mmCIF file of N, CA and C in Angstrom:
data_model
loop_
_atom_site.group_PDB
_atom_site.id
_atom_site.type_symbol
_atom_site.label_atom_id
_atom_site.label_comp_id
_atom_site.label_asym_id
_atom_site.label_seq_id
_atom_site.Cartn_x
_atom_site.Cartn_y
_atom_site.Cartn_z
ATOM 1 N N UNK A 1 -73.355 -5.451 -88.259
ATOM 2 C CA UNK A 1 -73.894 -4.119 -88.377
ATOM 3 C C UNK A 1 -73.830 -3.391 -87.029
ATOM 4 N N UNK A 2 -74.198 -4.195 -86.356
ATOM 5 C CA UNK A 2 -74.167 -3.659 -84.516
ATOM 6 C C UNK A 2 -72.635 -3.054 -83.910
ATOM 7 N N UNK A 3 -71.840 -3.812 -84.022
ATOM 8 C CA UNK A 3 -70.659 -3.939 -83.883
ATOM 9 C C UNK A 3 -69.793 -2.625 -85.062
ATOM 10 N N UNK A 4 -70.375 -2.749 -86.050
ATOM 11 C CA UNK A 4 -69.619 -1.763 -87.301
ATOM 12 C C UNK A 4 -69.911 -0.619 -86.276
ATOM 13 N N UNK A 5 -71.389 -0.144 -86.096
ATOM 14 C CA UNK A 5 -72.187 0.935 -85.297
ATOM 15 C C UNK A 5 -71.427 1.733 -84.173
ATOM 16 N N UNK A 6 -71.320 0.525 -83.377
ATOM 17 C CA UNK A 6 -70.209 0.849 -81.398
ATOM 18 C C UNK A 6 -69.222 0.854 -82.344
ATOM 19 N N UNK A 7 -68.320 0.665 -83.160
ATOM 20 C CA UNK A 7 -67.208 0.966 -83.225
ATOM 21 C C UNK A 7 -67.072 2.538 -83.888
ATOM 22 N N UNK A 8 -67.917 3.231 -84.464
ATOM 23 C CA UNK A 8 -68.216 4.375 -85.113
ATOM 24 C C UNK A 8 -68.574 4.881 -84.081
ATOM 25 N N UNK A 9 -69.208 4.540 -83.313
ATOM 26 C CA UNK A 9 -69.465 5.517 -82.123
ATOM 27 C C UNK A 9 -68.692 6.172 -80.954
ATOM 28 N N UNK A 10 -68.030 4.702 -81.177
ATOM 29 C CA UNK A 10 -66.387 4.761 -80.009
ATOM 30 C C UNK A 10 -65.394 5.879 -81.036
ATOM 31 N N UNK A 11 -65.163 5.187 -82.317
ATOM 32 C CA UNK A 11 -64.452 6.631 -82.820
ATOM 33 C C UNK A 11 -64.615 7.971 -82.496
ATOM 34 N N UNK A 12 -66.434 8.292 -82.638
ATOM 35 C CA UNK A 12 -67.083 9.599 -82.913
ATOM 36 C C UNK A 12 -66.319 10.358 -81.114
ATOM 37 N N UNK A 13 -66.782 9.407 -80.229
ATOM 38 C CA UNK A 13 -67.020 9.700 -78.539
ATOM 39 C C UNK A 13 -65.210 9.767 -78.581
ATOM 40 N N UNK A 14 -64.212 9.228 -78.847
ATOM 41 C CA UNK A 14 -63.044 10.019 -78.614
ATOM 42 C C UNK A 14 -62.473 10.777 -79.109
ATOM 43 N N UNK A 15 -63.023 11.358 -80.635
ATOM 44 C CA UNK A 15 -62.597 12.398 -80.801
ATOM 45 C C UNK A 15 -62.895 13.675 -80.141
ATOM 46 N N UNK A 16 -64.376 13.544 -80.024
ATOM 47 C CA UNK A 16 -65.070 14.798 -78.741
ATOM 48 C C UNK A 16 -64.765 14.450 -77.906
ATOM 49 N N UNK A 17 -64.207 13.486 -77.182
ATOM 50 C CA UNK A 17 -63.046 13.447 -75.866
ATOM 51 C C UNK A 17 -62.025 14.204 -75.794
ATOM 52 N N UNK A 18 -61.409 13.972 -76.773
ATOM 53 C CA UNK A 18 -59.826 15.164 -77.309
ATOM 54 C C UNK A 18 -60.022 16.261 -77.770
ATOM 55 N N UNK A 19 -61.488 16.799 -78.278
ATOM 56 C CA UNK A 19 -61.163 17.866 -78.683
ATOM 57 C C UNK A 19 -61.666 18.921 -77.058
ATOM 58 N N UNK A 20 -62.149 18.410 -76.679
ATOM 59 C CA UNK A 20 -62.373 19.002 -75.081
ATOM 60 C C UNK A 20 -61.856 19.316 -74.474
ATOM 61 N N UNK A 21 -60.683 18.463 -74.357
ATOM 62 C CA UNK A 21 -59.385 18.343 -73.761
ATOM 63 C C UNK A 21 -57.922 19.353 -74.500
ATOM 64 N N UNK A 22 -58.240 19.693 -75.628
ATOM 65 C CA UNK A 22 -57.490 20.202 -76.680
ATOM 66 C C UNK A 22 -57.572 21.570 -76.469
ATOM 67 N N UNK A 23 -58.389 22.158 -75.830
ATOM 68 C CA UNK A 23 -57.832 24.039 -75.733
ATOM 69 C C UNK A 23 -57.214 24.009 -74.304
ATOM 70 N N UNK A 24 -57.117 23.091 -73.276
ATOM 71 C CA UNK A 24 -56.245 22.994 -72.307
ATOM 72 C C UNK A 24 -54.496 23.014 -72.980
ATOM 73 N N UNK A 25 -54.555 22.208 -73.860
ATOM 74 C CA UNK A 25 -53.208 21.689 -74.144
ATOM 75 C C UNK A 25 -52.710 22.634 -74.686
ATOM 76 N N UNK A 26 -53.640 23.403 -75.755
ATOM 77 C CA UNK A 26 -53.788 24.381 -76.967
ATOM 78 C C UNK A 26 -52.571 25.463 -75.960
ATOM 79 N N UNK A 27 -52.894 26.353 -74.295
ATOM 80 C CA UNK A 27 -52.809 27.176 -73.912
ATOM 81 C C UNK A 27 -51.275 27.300 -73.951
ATOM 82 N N UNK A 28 -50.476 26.335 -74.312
ATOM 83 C CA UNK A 28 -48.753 26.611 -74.446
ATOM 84 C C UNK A 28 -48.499 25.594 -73.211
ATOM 85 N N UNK A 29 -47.349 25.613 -73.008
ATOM 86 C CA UNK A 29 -46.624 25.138 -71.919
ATOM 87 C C UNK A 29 -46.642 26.392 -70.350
ATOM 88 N N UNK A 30 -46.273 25.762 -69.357
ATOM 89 C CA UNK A 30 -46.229 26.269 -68.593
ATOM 90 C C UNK A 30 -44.983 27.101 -68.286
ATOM 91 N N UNK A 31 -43.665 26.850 -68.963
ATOM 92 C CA UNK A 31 -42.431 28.323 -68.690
ATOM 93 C C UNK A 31 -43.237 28.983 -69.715
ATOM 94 N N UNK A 32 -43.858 29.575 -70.686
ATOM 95 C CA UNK A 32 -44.279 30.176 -71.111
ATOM 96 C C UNK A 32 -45.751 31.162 -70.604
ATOM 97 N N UNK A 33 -46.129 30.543 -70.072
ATOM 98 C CA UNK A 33 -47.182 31.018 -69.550
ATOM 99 C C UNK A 33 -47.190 31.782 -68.465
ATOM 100 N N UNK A 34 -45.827 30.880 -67.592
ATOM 101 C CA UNK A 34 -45.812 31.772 -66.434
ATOM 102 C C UNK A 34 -44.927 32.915 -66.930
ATOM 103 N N UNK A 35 -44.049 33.087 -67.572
ATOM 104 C CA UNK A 35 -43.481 34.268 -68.667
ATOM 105 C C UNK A 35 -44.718 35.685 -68.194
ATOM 106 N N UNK A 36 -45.173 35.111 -69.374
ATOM 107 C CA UNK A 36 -46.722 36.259 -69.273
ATOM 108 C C UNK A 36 -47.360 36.562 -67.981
ATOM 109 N N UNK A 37 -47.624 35.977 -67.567
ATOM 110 C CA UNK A 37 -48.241 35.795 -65.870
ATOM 111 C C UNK A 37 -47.525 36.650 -64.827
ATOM 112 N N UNK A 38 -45.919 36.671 -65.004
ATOM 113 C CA UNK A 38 -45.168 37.286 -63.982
ATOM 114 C C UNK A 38 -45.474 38.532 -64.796
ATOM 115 N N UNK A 39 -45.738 39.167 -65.814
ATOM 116 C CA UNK A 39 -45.836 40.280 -66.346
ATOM 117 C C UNK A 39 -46.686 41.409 -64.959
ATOM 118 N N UNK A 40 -47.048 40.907 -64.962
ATOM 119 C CA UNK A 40 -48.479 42.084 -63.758
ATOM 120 C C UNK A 40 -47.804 41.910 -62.794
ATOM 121 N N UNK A 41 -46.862 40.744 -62.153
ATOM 122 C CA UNK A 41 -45.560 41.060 -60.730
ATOM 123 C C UNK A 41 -44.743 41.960 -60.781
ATOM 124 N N UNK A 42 -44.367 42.254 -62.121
ATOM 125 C CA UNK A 42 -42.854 42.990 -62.524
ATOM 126 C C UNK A 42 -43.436 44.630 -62.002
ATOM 127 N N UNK A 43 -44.896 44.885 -62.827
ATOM 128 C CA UNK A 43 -45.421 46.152 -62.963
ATOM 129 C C UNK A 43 -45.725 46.324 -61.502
ATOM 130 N N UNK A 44 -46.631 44.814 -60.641
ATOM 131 C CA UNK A 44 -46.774 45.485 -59.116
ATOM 132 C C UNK A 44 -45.389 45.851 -58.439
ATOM 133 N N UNK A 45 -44.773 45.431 -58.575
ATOM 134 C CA UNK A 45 -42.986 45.561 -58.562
ATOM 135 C C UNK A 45 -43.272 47.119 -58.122
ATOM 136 N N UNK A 46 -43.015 47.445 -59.382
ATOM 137 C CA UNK A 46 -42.578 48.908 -60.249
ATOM 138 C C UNK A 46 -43.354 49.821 -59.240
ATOM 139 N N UNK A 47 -44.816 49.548 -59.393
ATOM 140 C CA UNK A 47 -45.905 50.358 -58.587
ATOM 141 C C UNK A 47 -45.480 50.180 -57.311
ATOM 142 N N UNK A 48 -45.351 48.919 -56.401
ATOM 143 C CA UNK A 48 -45.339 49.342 -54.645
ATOM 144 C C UNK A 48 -44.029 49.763 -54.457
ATOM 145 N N UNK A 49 -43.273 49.940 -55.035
ATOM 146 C CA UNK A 49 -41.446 50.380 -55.106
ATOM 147 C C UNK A 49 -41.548 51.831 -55.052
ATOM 148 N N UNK A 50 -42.696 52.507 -56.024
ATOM 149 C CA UNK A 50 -43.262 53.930 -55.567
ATOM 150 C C UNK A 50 -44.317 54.121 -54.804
ATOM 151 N N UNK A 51 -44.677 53.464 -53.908
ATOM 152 C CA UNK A 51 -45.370 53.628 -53.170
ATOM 153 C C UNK A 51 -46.917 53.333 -53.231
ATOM 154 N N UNK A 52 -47.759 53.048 -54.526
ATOM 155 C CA UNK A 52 -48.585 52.995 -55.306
ATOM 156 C C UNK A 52 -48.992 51.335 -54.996
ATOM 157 N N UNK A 53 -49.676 51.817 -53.215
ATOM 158 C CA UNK A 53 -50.102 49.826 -53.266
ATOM 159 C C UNK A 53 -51.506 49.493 -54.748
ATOM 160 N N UNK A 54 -52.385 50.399 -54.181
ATOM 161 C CA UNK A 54 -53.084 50.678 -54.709
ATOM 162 C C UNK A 54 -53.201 49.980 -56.175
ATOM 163 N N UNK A 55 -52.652 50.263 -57.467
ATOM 164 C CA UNK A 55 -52.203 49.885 -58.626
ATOM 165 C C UNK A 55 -51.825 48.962 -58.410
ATOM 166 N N UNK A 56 -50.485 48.701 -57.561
ATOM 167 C CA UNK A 56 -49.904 47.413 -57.436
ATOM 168 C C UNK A 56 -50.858 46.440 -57.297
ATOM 169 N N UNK A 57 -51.935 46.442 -56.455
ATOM 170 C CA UNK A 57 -52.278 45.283 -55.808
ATOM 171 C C UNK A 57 -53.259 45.084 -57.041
ATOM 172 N N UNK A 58 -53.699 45.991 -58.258
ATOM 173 C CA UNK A 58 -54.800 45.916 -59.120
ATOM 174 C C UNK A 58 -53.507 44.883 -60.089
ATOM 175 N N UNK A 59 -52.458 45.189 -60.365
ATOM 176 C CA UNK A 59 -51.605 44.834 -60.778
ATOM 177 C C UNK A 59 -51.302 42.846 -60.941
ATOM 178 N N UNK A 60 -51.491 43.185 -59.476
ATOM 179 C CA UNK A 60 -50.814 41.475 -58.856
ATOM 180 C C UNK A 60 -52.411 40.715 -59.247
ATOM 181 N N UNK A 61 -53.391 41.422 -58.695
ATOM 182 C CA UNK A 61 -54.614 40.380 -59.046
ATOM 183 C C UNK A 61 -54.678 40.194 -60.484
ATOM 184 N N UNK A 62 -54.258 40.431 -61.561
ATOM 185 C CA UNK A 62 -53.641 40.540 -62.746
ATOM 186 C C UNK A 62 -53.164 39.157 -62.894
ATOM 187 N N UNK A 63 -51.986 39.083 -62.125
ATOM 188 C CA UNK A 63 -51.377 37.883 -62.302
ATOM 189 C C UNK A 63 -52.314 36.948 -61.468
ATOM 190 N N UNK A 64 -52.872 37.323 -60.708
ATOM 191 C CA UNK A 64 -53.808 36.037 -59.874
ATOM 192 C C UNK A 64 -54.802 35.676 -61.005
ATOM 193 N N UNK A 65 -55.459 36.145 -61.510
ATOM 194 C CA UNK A 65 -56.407 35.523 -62.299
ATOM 195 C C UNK A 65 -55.907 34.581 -63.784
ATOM 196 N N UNK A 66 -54.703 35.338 -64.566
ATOM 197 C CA UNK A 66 -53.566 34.315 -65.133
ATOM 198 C C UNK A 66 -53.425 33.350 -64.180
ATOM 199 N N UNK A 67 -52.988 33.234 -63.176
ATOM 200 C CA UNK A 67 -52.748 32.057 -62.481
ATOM 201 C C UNK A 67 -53.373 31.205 -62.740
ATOM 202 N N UNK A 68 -54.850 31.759 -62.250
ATOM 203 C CA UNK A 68 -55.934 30.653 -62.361
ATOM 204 C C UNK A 68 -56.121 29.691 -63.303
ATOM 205 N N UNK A 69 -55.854 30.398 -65.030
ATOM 206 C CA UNK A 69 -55.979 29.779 -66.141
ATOM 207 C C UNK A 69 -54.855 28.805 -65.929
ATOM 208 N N UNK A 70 -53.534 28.752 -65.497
ATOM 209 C CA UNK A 70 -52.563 28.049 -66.020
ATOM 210 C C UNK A 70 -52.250 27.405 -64.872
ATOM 211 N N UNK A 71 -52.837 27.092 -63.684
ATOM 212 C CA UNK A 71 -52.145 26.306 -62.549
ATOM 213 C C UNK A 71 -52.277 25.113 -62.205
ATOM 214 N N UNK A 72 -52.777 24.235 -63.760
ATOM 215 C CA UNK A 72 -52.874 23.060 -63.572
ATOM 216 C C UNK A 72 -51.916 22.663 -64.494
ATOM 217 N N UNK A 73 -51.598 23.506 -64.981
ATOM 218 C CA UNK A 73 -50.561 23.046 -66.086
ATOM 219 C C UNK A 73 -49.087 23.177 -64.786
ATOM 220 N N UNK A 74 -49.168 23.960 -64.387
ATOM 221 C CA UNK A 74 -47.650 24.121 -63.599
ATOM 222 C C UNK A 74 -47.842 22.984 -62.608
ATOM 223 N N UNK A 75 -48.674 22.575 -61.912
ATOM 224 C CA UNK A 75 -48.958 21.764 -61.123
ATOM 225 C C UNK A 75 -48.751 20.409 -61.706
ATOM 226 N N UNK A 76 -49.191 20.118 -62.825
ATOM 227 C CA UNK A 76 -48.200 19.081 -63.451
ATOM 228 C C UNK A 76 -47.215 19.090 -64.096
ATOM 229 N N UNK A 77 -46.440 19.936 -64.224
ATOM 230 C CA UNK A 77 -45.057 20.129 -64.677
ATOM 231 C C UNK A 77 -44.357 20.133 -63.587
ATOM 232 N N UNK A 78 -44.835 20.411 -62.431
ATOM 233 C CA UNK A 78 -43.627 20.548 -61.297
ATOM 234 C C UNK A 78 -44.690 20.675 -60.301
ATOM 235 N N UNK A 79 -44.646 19.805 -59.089
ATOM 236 C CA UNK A 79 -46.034 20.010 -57.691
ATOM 237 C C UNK A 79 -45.378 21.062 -57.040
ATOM 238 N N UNK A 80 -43.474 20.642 -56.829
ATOM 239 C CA UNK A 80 -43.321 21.817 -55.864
ATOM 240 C C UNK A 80 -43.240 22.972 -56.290
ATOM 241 N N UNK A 81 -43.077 23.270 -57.731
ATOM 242 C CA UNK A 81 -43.489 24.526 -57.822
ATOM 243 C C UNK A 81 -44.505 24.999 -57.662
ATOM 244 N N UNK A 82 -45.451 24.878 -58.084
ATOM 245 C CA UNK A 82 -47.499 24.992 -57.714
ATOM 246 C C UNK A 82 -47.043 25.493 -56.386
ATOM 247 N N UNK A 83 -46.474 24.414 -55.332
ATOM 248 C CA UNK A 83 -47.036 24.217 -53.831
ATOM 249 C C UNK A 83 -46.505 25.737 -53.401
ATOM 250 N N UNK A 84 -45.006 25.905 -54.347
ATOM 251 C CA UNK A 84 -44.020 27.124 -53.579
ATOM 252 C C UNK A 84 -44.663 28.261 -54.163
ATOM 253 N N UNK A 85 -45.337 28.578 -55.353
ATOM 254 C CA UNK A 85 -46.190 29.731 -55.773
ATOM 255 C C UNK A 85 -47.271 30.113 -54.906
ATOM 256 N N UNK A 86 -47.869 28.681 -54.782
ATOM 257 C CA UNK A 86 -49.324 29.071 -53.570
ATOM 258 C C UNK A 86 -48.842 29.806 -52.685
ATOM 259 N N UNK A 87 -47.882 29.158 -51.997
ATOM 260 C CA UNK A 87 -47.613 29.577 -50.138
ATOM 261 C C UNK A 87 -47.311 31.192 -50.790
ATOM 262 N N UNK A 88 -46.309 31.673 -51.611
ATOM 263 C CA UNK A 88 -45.822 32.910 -52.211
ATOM 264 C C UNK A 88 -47.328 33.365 -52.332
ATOM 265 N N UNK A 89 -47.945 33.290 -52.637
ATOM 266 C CA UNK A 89 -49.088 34.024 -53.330
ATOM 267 C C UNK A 89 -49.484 34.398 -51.924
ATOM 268 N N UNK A 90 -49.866 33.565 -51.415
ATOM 269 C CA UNK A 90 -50.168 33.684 -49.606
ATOM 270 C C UNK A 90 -49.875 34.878 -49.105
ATOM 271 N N UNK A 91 -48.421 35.435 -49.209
ATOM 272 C CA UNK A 91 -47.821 36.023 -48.504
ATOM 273 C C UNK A 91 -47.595 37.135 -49.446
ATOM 274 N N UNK A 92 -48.176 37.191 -50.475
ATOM 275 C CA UNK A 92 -48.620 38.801 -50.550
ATOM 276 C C UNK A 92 -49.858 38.811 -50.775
ATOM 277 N N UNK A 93 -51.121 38.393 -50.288
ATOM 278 C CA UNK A 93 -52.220 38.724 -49.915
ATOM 279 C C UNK A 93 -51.603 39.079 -49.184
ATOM 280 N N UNK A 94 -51.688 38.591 -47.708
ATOM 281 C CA UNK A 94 -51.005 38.977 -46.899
ATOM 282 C C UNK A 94 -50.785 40.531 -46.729
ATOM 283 N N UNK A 95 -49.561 40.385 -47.341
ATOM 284 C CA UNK A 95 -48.924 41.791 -47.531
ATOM 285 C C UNK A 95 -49.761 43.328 -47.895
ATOM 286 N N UNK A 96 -50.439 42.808 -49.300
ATOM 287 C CA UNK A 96 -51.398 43.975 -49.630
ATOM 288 C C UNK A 96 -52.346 44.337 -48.774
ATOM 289 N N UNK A 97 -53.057 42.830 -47.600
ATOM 290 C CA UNK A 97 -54.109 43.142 -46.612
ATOM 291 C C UNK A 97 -53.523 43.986 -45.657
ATOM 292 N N UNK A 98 -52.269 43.686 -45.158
ATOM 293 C CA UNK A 98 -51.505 44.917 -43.948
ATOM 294 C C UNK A 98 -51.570 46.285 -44.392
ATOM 295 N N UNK A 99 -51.094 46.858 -45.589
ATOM 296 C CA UNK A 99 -50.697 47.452 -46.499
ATOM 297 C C UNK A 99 -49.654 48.213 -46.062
ATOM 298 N N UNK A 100 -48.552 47.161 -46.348
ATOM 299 C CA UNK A 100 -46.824 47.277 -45.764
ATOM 300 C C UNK A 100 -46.299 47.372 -47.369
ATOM 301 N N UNK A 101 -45.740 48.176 -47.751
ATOM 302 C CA UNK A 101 -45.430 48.211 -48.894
ATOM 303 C C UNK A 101 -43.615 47.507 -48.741
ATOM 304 N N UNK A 102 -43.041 47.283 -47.895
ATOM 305 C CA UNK A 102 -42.145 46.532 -47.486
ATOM 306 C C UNK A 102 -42.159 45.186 -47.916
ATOM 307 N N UNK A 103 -43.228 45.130 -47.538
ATOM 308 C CA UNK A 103 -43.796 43.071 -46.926
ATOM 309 C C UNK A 103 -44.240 43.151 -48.584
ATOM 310 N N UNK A 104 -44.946 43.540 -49.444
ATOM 311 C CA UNK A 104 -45.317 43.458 -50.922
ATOM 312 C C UNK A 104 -44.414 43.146 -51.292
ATOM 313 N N UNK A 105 -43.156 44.514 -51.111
ATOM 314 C CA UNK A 105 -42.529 44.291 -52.151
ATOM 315 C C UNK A 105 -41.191 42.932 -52.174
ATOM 316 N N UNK A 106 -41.292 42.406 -50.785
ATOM 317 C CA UNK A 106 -40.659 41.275 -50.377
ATOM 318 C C UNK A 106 -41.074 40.118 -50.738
ATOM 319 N N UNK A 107 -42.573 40.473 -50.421
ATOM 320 C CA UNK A 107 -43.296 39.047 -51.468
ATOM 321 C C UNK A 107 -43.156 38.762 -52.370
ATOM 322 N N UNK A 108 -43.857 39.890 -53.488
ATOM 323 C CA UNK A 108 -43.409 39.821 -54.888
ATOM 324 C C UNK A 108 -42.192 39.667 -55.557
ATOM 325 N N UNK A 109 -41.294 39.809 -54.695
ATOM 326 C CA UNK A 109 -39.536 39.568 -55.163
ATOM 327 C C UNK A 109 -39.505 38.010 -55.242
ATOM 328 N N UNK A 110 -40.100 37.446 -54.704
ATOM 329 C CA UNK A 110 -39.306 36.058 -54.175
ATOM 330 C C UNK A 110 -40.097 34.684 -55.041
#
């Protein structure tokens, strides 16, 4: 009876293990995600290309906060990509803090 019990319990405890774990997985893959994600780069693009850091940079934090949701997924799909997005991300803070619309739009290209 004891034993029937822990084993019903061990069932019960990994399914609410997986389902916890299951809207992580749920969120797609990571070329997909970052798809969507570069969406708010393209537009800061568009915006600091006219001059419009302003927007742009409302733009790019856009994609920073997407980031946030999905950068564990890219981080295990690929480290050096993660590592080469971070340093990139870097360097247009950066950019928007100078407010070189040059240096943005160099960042965001790359």
């Amino acid at each position: 009876m004891v034993k029937n019990f822990i084993f019903k319990l061990s069932i019960l405890l990994l399914i609410i293990g997986l389902g916890i774990h299951t809207p992580a997985l749920a969120a797609g893959n990571s070329d997909e995600d970052m798809k969507k994600a570069e969406e708010p780069v393209d537009r800061a693009i568009v915006f600091a290309s006219k001059g419009n850091l302003i927007e742009a940079e409302k733009s790019y934090n856009q994609f920073n906060k997407a980031w946030r949701e999905i950068e564990e997924g890219v981080k295990a799909d690929s480290a050096t990509a993660y590592r080469d997005i971070e340093a990139n991300m870097g360097k247009v803070v950066y950019a928007f803090t100078i407010k070189k619309e040059d240096q943005v739009l160099q960042a965001c290209r790359v």
